[in-house]
Coordinates of C-alpha atoms in Angstrom, one line a residue:
X1 CA -26.3 -34.9 -10.3
X2 CA -26.5 -31.2 -9.8
X3 CA -23.7 -29.5 -8.1
X4 CA -24.6 -27.8 -4.8
X5 CA -25.2 -24.1 -4.8
X6 CA -23.6 -22.2 -1.9
X7 CA -23.4 -18.5 -0.7
X8 CA -20.3 -17.2 0.9
X9 CA -20.4 -13.9 2.8
X10 CA -17.5 -12.1 4.3
X11 CA -17.8 -8.9 6.4
X12 CA -14.7 -6.7 6.4
X13 CA -13.9 -3.4 8.0
X14 CA -14.5 -1.7 4.7
X15 CA -16.6 -3.9 2.5
X16 CA -19.1 -6.8 2.8
X17 CA -18.5 -9.3 0.0
X18 CA -20.7 -12.1 -1.1
X19 CA -20.5 -14.8 -3.9
X20 CA -23.0 -17.3 -5.2
X21 CA -21.1 -20.4 -6.1
X22 CA -22.1 -23.6 -8.1
X23 CA -19.3 -26.1 -7.8
X24 CA -16.2 -24.0 -8.7
X25 CA -18.2 -21.5 -10.8
X26 CA -19.0 -18.1 -9.5
X27 CA -22.6 -17.3 -10.6
X28 CA -22.8 -13.8 -9.0
X29 CA -20.8 -11.5 -6.7
X30 CA -21.6 -8.6 -4.5
X31 CA -19.4 -5.9 -2.9
X32 CA -20.7 -3.0 -0.9
X33 CA -19.5 -0.8 2.0
X34 CA -20.0 -2.5 5.3
X35 CA -23.0 -1.0 7.0
X36 CA -23.1 0.0 10.6
X37 CA -25.8 -2.7 11.0
X38 CA -23.6 -5.7 10.0
X39 CA -26.5 -8.1 10.1
X40 CA -28.5 -6.0 7.8
X41 CA -25.6 -5.8 5.4
X42 CA -25.3 -9.6 5.3
X43 CA -29.0 -9.9 4.5
X44 CA -28.7 -7.4 1.7
X45 CA -25.6 -9.2 0.2
X46 CA -27.4 -12.6 0.2
X47 CA -30.5 -11.0 -1.3
X48 CA -28.4 -9.3 -4.1
X49 CA -26.5 -12.4 -5.2
X50 CA -29.6 -14.5 -5.3
X51 CA -31.3 -11.9 -7.5
X52 CA -28.2 -11.5 -9.8
X53 CA -27.7 -15.3 -10.1
X54 CA -31.4 -16.0 -10.7
X55 CA -31.4 -18.6 -7.9
X56 CA -34.2 -19.3 -5.5
X57 CA -33.4 -19.1 -1.9
X58 CA -35.0 -22.5 -1.3
X59 CA -32.5 -24.2 -3.7
X60 CA -29.4 -23.3 -1.7
X61 CA -27.3 -26.1 -0.2
X62 CA -25.6 -23.9 2.4
X63 CA -24.7 -20.4 3.5
X64 CA -21.3 -19.7 5.0
X65 CA -20.7 -16.4 6.8
X66 CA -17.5 -14.8 7.9
X67 CA -18.1 -12.0 10.3
X68 CA -16.2 -9.4 12.3
X69 CA -19.0 -9.2 14.9
X70 CA -17.0 -10.8 17.7
X71 CA -13.6 -9.3 16.9
X72 CA -15.0 -5.8 16.7
X73 CA -17.1 -6.2 19.9
X74 CA -14.0 -7.2 22.0
X75 CA -11.6 -4.7 20.5
X76 CA -14.1 -1.9 20.7
X77 CA -15.5 -3.0 24.1
X78 CA -19.1 -3.3 23.0
X79 CA -21.8 -5.7 24.1
X80 CA -19.5 -7.6 26.5
X81 CA -20.7 -9.5 29.6
X82 CA -19.1 -9.2 33.0
X83 CA -17.2 -12.4 33.7
X84 CA -16.5 -14.1 37.0
X85 CA -13.3 -16.1 37.1
X86 CA -12.4 -19.3 39.1
X87 CA -8.7 -20.2 39.0
X88 CA -7.6 -23.6 40.4
X89 CA -4.1 -23.2 41.5
X90 CA -3.8 -21.9 45.1
X91 CA -1.4 -21.4 46.7
X92 CA 0.9 -21.6 43.6
X93 CA -0.6 -18.8 41.5
X94 CA -1.6 -16.1 44.0
X95 CA 1.2 -13.7 42.9
X96 CA -0.6 -12.8 39.7
X97 CA -4.4 -12.5 39.8
X98 CA -6.8 -12.8 36.8
X99 CA -7.1 -9.7 34.7
X100 CA -3.7 -8.5 35.8
X101 CA -2.6 -7.6 32.2
X102 CA -5.9 -6.2 30.8
X103 CA -6.2 -2.7 29.6
X104 CA -8.3 -0.4 31.8
X105 CA -11.2 0.1 29.4
X106 CA -11.8 -3.6 29.1
X107 CA -11.2 -4.3 32.8
X108 CA -14.0 -1.9 33.6
X109 CA -16.4 -3.7 31.3
X110 CA -15.5 -7.3 31.8
X111 CA -13.9 -7.8 35.2
X112 CA -16.3 -9.4 37.6
X113 CA -15.4 -11.4 40.8
X114 CA -12.2 -13.4 40.6
X115 CA -11.4 -16.3 43.0
X116 CA -8.2 -18.3 43.2
X117 CA -8.8 -21.6 45.0
X118 CA -7.1 -24.9 45.7
X119 CA -6.8 -27.3 42.8
X120 CA -4.9 -27.7 39.5
X121 CA -2.0 -29.9 38.6
X122 CA 1.8 -29.7 38.4
X123 CA 3.6 -30.2 35.2
X124 CA 4.0 -33.9 35.8
X125 CA 0.3 -34.4 36.5
X126 CA 0.4 -34.6 40.3
X127 CA -2.3 -32.4 41.9
X128 CA -1.3 -29.1 43.5
X129 CA -4.2 -29.4 45.8
X130 CA -7.6 -31.0 46.3
X131 CA -10.8 -29.3 45.2
X132 CA -13.0 -27.9 47.9
X133 CA -16.6 -28.5 46.6
X134 CA -18.3 -26.6 49.5
X135 CA -16.1 -23.5 48.8
X136 CA -16.8 -23.7 45.1
X137 CA -20.5 -24.0 45.7
X138 CA -20.3 -20.9 47.9
X139 CA -18.5 -19.0 45.1
X140 CA -21.1 -20.0 42.6
X141 CA -23.9 -18.8 44.9
X142 CA -22.0 -15.5 45.4
X143 CA -21.6 -15.0 41.6
X144 CA -25.3 -15.7 41.1
X145 CA -26.2 -13.1 43.9
X146 CA -24.0 -10.6 42.1
X147 CA -25.7 -11.1 38.8
X148 CA -22.6 -12.7 37.2
X149 CA -23.9 -15.2 34.5
X150 CA -20.7 -15.7 32.5
X151 CA -17.9 -17.6 34.2
X152 CA -14.4 -18.6 33.0
X153 CA -12.7 -21.6 34.7
X154 CA -8.9 -22.0 34.5
X155 CA -6.6 -24.5 36.0
X156 CA -2.8 -24.8 36.2
X157 CA -1.7 -27.3 33.5
X158 CA -5.2 -28.0 32.4
X159 CA -3.9 -29.2 29.0
X160 CA -2.2 -32.0 31.0
X161 CA -5.3 -32.9 33.0
X162 CA -8.5 -31.1 32.6
X163 CA -10.4 -33.1 35.2
X164 CA -10.6 -30.3 37.9
X165 CA -12.0 -27.8 35.4
X166 CA -14.6 -30.4 34.4
X167 CA -15.6 -31.0 38.0
X168 CA -15.9 -27.2 38.8
X169 CA -18.1 -26.8 35.6
X170 CA -20.5 -29.4 37.0
X171 CA -20.7 -27.7 40.4
X172 CA -21.4 -24.3 38.7
X173 CA -24.1 -25.8 36.4
X174 CA -25.8 -27.3 39.5
X175 CA -25.8 -24.0 41.3
X176 CA -26.5 -21.7 38.3
X177 CA -28.4 -23.7 35.7
X178 CA -28.3 -21.0 33.1
X179 CA -24.7 -20.1 33.6
X180 CA -22.5 -19.5 30.5
X181 CA -19.2 -21.3 31.0
X182 CA -15.9 -21.4 29.3
X183 CA -13.2 -23.9 30.3
X184 CA -9.6 -22.8 29.5
X185 CA -8.7 -26.3 28.5
X186 CA -11.2 -26.1 25.6
X187 CA -9.4 -23.1 24.0
X188 CA -5.9 -22.4 25.1
X189 CA -2.5 -24.2 25.5
X190 CA 0.3 -24.4 28.0
X191 CA 0.6 -21.0 29.6
X192 CA -1.8 -20.2 32.4
X193 CA -2.3 -16.5 32.0
X194 CA -2.7 -16.4 28.3
X195 CA -5.1 -19.5 28.4
X196 CA -7.1 -17.9 31.2
X197 CA -7.4 -14.7 29.2
X198 CA -8.7 -16.6 26.2
X199 CA -11.4 -18.2 28.4
X200 CA -12.4 -14.8 29.9
X201 CA -12.5 -13.3 26.5
X202 CA -14.8 -16.1 25.3
X203 CA -17.1 -15.9 28.2
X204 CA -17.5 -12.1 27.7
X205 CA -18.8 -12.8 24.2
X206 CA -21.2 -15.7 24.9
X207 CA -24.4 -13.7 25.5
X208 CA -23.7 -11.7 22.3
X209 CA -22.9 -14.9 20.4
X210 CA -26.4 -16.2 21.2
X211 CA -28.0 -13.0 19.9
X212 CA -25.9 -12.9 16.8
X213 CA -26.5 -16.5 15.8
X214 CA -30.2 -16.0 16.6
X215 CA -30.3 -13.0 14.3
X216 CA -28.6 -14.8 11.5
X217 CA -31.1 -17.7 11.8
X218 CA -34.0 -15.2 11.8
X219 CA -32.7 -13.3 8.8
X220 CA -32.1 -16.4 6.7
X221 CA -35.6 -17.6 7.6
X222 CA -37.0 -14.3 6.4
X223 CA -35.1 -14.6 3.1
X224 CA -36.6 -18.1 2.6
X225 CA -33.3 -19.8 3.1
X226 CA -33.9 -23.3 4.5
X227 CA -30.3 -24.6 4.0
X228 CA -28.0 -24.9 7.0
X229 CA -25.7 -22.1 7.7
X230 CA -22.2 -22.1 9.1
X231 CA -19.7 -19.4 10.3
X232 CA -16.1 -19.2 9.3
X233 CA -13.4 -19.8 12.0
X234 CA -9.8 -18.7 11.9
X235 CA -8.2 -21.8 10.6
X236 CA -10.0 -21.6 7.2
X237 CA -12.7 -24.0 8.1
X238 CA -16.3 -23.8 9.3
X239 CA -18.1 -23.8 12.7
X240 CA -21.7 -24.9 13.2
X241 CA -24.0 -22.2 14.7
X242 CA -24.0 -24.2 18.0
X243 CA -20.2 -24.2 18.1
X244 CA -20.1 -20.4 17.6
X245 CA -22.5 -20.0 20.5
X246 CA -20.0 -21.9 22.7
X247 CA -16.7 -20.6 21.3
X248 CA -17.1 -17.2 19.5
X249 CA -13.4 -16.3 19.9
X250 CA -12.6 -19.0 17.2
X251 CA -14.0 -16.6 14.6
X252 CA -11.3 -14.0 15.4
X253 CA -9.2 -13.2 12.2
X254 CA -11.6 -15.4 10.1
X255 CA -11.6 -12.7 7.4
X256 CA -8.0 -12.9 6.4
X257 CA -8.1 -16.7 6.5
X258 CA -11.1 -16.8 4.3
X259 CA -9.1 -14.6 1.8
X260 CA -6.2 -17.1 2.0
X261 CA -8.5 -20.1 1.4
X262 CA -10.0 -18.2 -1.5
X263 CA -6.6 -17.5 -2.9
X264 CA -5.7 -21.1 -2.8
X265 CA -8.9 -22.0 -4.6
X266 CA -8.5 -19.4 -7.3
X267 CA -4.8 -19.9 -7.9
X268 CA -4.7 -23.7 -7.5
X269 CA -1.7 -23.3 -5.2
X270 CA -1.4 -25.0 -1.9
X271 CA 1.9 -23.4 -0.8
X272 CA 2.4 -19.6 -1.3
X273 CA 2.3 -16.3 0.4
X274 CA -1.0 -14.5 0.2
X275 CA -1.4 -10.7 0.3
X276 CA -4.9 -9.5 0.9
X277 CA -5.2 -5.8 0.3
X278 CA -8.5 -4.4 1.5
X279 CA -9.8 -0.9 2.0
X280 CA -8.0 -0.2 5.3
X281 CA -5.3 -2.9 5.9
X282 CA -3.1 -5.4 4.1
X283 CA -2.9 -8.8 5.6
X284 CA 0.0 -11.2 4.6
X285 CA 0.0 -14.8 5.5
X286 CA 1.3 -18.2 4.3
X287 CA -0.5 -21.1 2.8
X288 CA 0.7 -24.5 3.9
X289 CA -1.0 -27.5 2.4
X290 CA -3.8 -25.1 1.3
X291 CA -4.5 -23.7 4.8
X292 CA -3.2 -20.7 6.7
X293 CA 0.0 -21.2 8.7
X294 CA -0.7 -21.1 12.4
X295 CA 1.0 -18.7 14.8
X296 CA 3.3 -20.3 17.2
X297 CA 3.4 -17.4 19.7
X298 CA 1.0 -15.6 22.0
X299 CA -1.3 -13.2 20.2
X300 CA -2.3 -9.8 21.4
X301 CA -6.1 -9.0 20.8
X302 CA -7.3 -5.6 21.9
X303 CA -4.4 -5.4 24.3
X304 CA -4.9 -8.8 25.9
X305 CA -2.4 -11.6 25.4
X306 CA -3.9 -15.0 24.5
X307 CA -2.6 -18.3 23.3
X308 CA -5.5 -20.0 21.5
X309 CA -5.3 -20.9 17.9
X310 CA -4.7 -17.9 15.6
X311 CA -3.4 -17.6 12.1
X312 CA 0.1 -16.3 11.5
X313 CA -0.6 -12.9 10.0
X314 CA 1.1 -9.6 9.5
X315 CA -1.2 -6.6 9.1
X316 CA -0.1 -3.2 7.9
X317 CA -1.9 0.0 7.4
X318 CA -2.1 -0.1 3.6
X319 CA -5.4 -0.3 1.7
X320 CA -7.4 1.3 -1.0
X321 CA -8.6 4.0 1.4
X322 CA -5.3 4.7 3.0
X323 CA -4.6 8.4 3.3
X324 CA -1.6 9.9 1.5
X325 CA 0.3 12.7 3.1
X326 CA 3.4 14.6 1.9
X327 CA 6.0 16.1 4.2
X328 CA 8.7 17.7 2.1
X329 CA 10.1 14.8 0.1
X330 CA 8.7 12.2 2.4
X331 CA 5.5 10.4 1.4
X332 CA 3.4 8.6 4.1
X333 CA 0.6 6.2 3.2
X334 CA -1.6 4.9 6.0
X335 CA -2.2 3.8 8.6
X336 CA -5.1 6.3 8.7
X337 CA -7.8 5.4 6.2
X338 CA -11.2 6.7 5.0
X339 CA -12.3 2.9 5.2
X340 CA -15.9 2.3 4.0
X341 CA -16.3 6.0 3.4
X342 CA -14.0 5.8 0.3
X343 CA -17.0 6.1 -2.1
X344 CA -17.7 9.6 -0.8
X345 CA -14.3 10.8 0.4
X346 CA -11.7 9.7 -2.2
X347 CA -10.9 12.2 -4.9
X348 CA -11.9 9.9 -7.8
X349 CA -15.4 9.7 -6.3
X350 CA -15.7 13.4 -5.8
X351 CA -14.4 13.7 -2.3
X352 CA -11.5 15.7 -0.9
X353 CA -9.1 13.1 0.6
X354 CA -6.1 11.9 -1.2
X355 CA -6.1 8.1 -1.0
X356 CA -3.9 5.3 -2.3
X357 CA -6.7 4.5 -4.8
X358 CA -6.4 8.0 -6.2
X359 CA -2.7 7.4 -6.6
X360 CA -3.2 4.2 -8.5
X361 CA -5.8 5.9 -10.8
X362 CA -3.6 9.0 -11.3
X363 CA -0.6 6.7 -12.2
X364 CA -2.7 5.2 -15.0
X365 CA -2.8 1.5 -13.9
X366 CA -6.2 1.5 -12.1
X367 CA -9.5 2.3 -13.7
X368 CA -11.6 3.2 -10.7
X369 CA -14.0 6.3 -10.4
X370 CA -13.3 9.4 -12.4
X371 CA -9.7 9.8 -13.6
X372 CA -10.3 13.5 -14.5
X373 CA -10.6 14.3 -10.8
X374 CA -6.9 13.4 -10.2
X375 CA -5.2 14.7 -13.4
X376 CA -4.1 17.8 -11.4
X377 CA -1.9 15.7 -9.1
X378 CA 1.8 16.4 -9.3
X379 CA 3.6 13.7 -11.3
X380 CA 6.5 13.5 -8.9
X381 CA 4.1 13.1 -5.9
X382 CA 2.3 10.3 -7.7
X383 CA 5.5 8.5 -8.7
X384 CA 6.9 8.7 -5.1
X385 CA 3.6 7.4 -3.7
X386 CA 3.6 4.5 -6.1
X387 CA 7.1 3.6 -5.0
X388 CA 6.0 3.8 -1.4
X389 CA 3.0 1.6 -1.9
X390 CA 5.2 -1.1 -3.4
X391 CA 7.9 -0.6 -0.8
X392 CA 5.3 -1.3 2.0
X393 CA 4.1 -4.4 0.2
X394 CA 7.6 -5.7 -0.3
X395 CA 8.6 -5.1 3.3
X396 CA 5.5 -7.0 4.5
X397 CA 6.2 -10.0 2.3
X398 CA 9.8 -10.1 3.4
X399 CA 8.8 -10.1 7.0
X400 CA 6.6 -13.2 6.5
X401 CA 9.0 -15.2 4.4
X402 CA 10.8 -18.1 6.2
X403 CA 13.7 -18.2 3.8
X404 CA 15.7 -16.0 1.5
X405 CA 14.3 -17.8 -1.5
X406 CA 12.0 -15.9 -3.8
X407 CA 8.4 -16.7 -3.0
X408 CA 5.2 -17.1 -5.1
X409 CA 2.6 -14.6 -4.1
X410 CA -1.1 -14.6 -4.6
X411 CA -2.6 -11.1 -4.6
X412 CA -6.2 -10.8 -3.6
X413 CA -8.7 -8.3 -2.1
X414 CA -10.4 -5.2 -3.4
X415 CA -7.2 -3.2 -3.1
X416 CA -5.1 -5.5 -5.2
X417 CA -5.3 -2.9 -8.0
X418 CA -2.7 -0.9 -6.0
X419 CA 0.1 -3.2 -7.1
X420 CA 1.1 -3.0 -10.8
X421 CA 4.7 -4.3 -11.0
X422 CA 7.0 -7.1 -9.8
X423 CA 7.8 -7.2 -6.1
X424 CA 11.3 -7.7 -4.8
X425 CA 11.8 -11.1 -3.3
X426 CA 9.0 -12.8 -5.3
X427 CA 9.3 -15.3 -8.1
X428 CA 5.8 -14.7 -9.3
X429 CA 2.9 -12.5 -8.4
X430 CA -0.5 -14.0 -9.3
X431 CA -3.7 -11.9 -9.4
X432 CA -6.5 -14.5 -10.1
X433 CA -9.8 -13.7 -11.6
X434 CA -12.4 -12.8 -8.9
X435 CA -9.5 -11.7 -6.7
X436 CA -11.6 -8.9 -5.3
X437 CA -14.1 -11.3 -3.7
X438 CA -11.6 -14.1 -2.7
X439 CA -12.6 -13.7 1.0
X440 CA -16.3 -14.5 0.2
X441 CA -15.1 -17.4 -2.1
X442 CA -13.0 -18.7 0.8
X443 CA -16.0 -18.7 3.0
X444 CA -18.2 -20.5 0.4
X445 CA -15.7 -23.3 -0.3
X446 CA -14.6 -23.8 3.3
X447 CA -14.4 -27.3 4.7
X448 CA -14.9 -28.7 8.2
X449 CA -12.1 -29.5 10.5
X450 CA -11.5 -31.5 13.6
X451 CA -8.4 -31.0 15.8
X452 CA -6.6 -32.7 18.6
X453 CA -4.0 -30.7 20.7
X454 CA -3.1 -32.8 23.7
X455 CA -0.2 -34.2 25.6
X456 CA 0.5 -37.9 25.2
X457 CA 2.9 -40.2 27.1
X458 CA 5.0 -42.0 24.5
X459 CA 6.6 -44.2 27.2
X460 CA 3.1 -45.5 28.1
X461 CA 1.4 -45.7 24.7
X462 CA 4.3 -45.8 22.2
X463 CA 4.7 -43.2 19.5
X464 CA 2.8 -45.0 16.8
X465 CA -0.1 -45.8 19.0
X466 CA -0.3 -42.3 20.3
X467 CA -0.3 -40.8 16.9
X468 CA -2.9 -43.3 15.6
X469 CA -5.1 -42.4 18.6
X470 CA -4.7 -38.6 17.9
X471 CA -5.4 -39.1 14.1
X472 CA -8.5 -41.1 14.8
X473 CA -9.8 -38.6 17.4
X474 CA -9.2 -35.6 15.0
X475 CA -11.1 -37.4 12.2
X476 CA -14.0 -38.2 14.6
X477 CA -14.0 -34.5 15.7
X478 CA -14.2 -33.4 12.0
X479 CA -17.2 -35.7 11.4
X480 CA -18.9 -34.6 14.6
X481 CA -18.5 -31.0 13.4
X482 CA -20.3 -31.8 10.1
X483 CA -17.8 -33.3 7.7
X484 CA -18.8 -36.1 5.4
X485 CA -17.1 -39.2 6.8
X486 CA -15.5 -40.5 3.6
X487 CA -14.0 -37.1 2.8
X488 CA -11.9 -36.5 5.9
X489 CA -8.1 -36.3 5.5
X490 CA -5.3 -35.5 7.9
X491 CA -3.6 -32.3 6.8
X492 CA -1.2 -31.5 9.6
X493 CA 0.6 -33.5 12.4
X494 CA 3.0 -31.8 14.8
X495 CA 4.9 -33.3 17.6
X496 CA 6.6 -31.2 20.3
X497 CA 8.6 -33.1 23.0
X498 CA 8.1 -31.6 26.5
X499 CA 11.4 -32.4 28.3
X500 CA 10.1 -31.0 31.5
X501 CA 7.3 -33.5 31.7
X502 CA 7.8 -37.2 32.8
X503 CA 7.0 -40.3 30.8
X504 CA 8.2 -39.2 27.4
X505 CA 5.5 -36.6 27.2
X506 CA 4.9 -35.1 23.8
X507 CA 2.4 -32.4 22.8
X508 CA 0.7 -33.7 19.7
X509 CA -1.4 -31.5 17.4
X510 CA -3.4 -33.2 14.6
X511 CA -5.7 -31.5 12.2
X512 CA -8.2 -33.3 10.0
X513 CA -10.3 -31.7 7.3
X514 CA -13.3 -32.9 5.3
X515 CA -16.0 -31.7 2.9
X516 CA -19.1 -30.3 4.5
X517 CA -22.0 -32.8 4.6
X518 CA -24.6 -30.4 3.4
X519 CA -27.4 -32.6 4.6
X520 CA -26.5 -31.7 8.2
X521 CA -28.9 -29.6 10.1
X522 CA -27.9 -26.1 11.2

């Protein structure tokens, strides 16, 4: 039986990478500066690896895309929809209104009408107030009259009981049939403001998500690709196109997680620190059982605090395009970078900017561009800059370690050539073959996940039954997302007792992962 042939594409801030993979073998790879037209760059990357690998588009089993479309759109405030917000929690939550902590530039673009009405639940599951269907229908009609087609619905303690959010969604769908809805209970966790922010953020991106996924479908069709395609999400697994249209925020930070999954694949390690050095930044994360460790705290995205699932990452301004400046005896590297313009602006490529890549070439341990163009650099400057590069890397690793024990580190990314010696606090630094396109490999080999994150009453169900129910639901969710039924395994179980809730309430998080059933339709 022939092994399936997949393409993985990952779009970074500096480079767009792609790989053509048969089983565990890389048939062809592509790396080029990310184009202003991200979609066009993805098409070119796929066309290039197909040509290099001598593989017909019609013979592909699947295409996996990791994209910065949605992250960039939100952070830069581009292509966002105006969002109406309905919060169920009056009179308990009137003191802080929706959008209270949003930066001004995003507020101007996203903030539509916001209403706080009766509804929601207390921490023990008792209702704060009853829903008022007539009032809610009036709000929906007002939103429609104002041209607001994207709506976020949030409710106090929705993770305990989401029934009020579900009912309001039905009312809005009746009144505005083409409304684009996000329910906070589908994304966030305990913590009303952060969960509400996540829902608003998602709703602001829904119209764009439809356009982006549609453009991907059209582009692949033009290339002759009939295989299903999937989009990377930020836990190292895949989303179907329909899921991306519903929840685009789940793609945030998918680039670094693709790199971490690629690092696990290339190094055969399931537990290690991963340092991904790109052209602009270095991302450091931890692999646990082969998947990125998840952040346990609220995450700031573009100045907005959210609490939906995000990887635990540390990003620093160190990359191949980082600018090098000297102030007396002090050397500063980054955070400013030439980014994707490195091929025209770095000294080794005939430019006039001194970058970290120029330093590595001048020091003699990187063979990139024309070494003759950096021979004039002062040797003391080069040596101090090399020391600073390694100091920045060591400091970032130290901040991500959870113990004083020396850690194994997998080094990946196009900028991995910046590191040429042992790093303090590490037992081993591994630079696997194909490290430069680990992100695209991570996208290509990504699996499908299903997750449960709910509050169970151990007093009512018993611990064993509650965990069994959660495991079964997570496995069913993975199969529904496109995993082959016989391949699904539980990879993470977390129990968090909630002492302030009655009935032995425990927040249970279970994650199941399986191999992609490539016969599934896109």
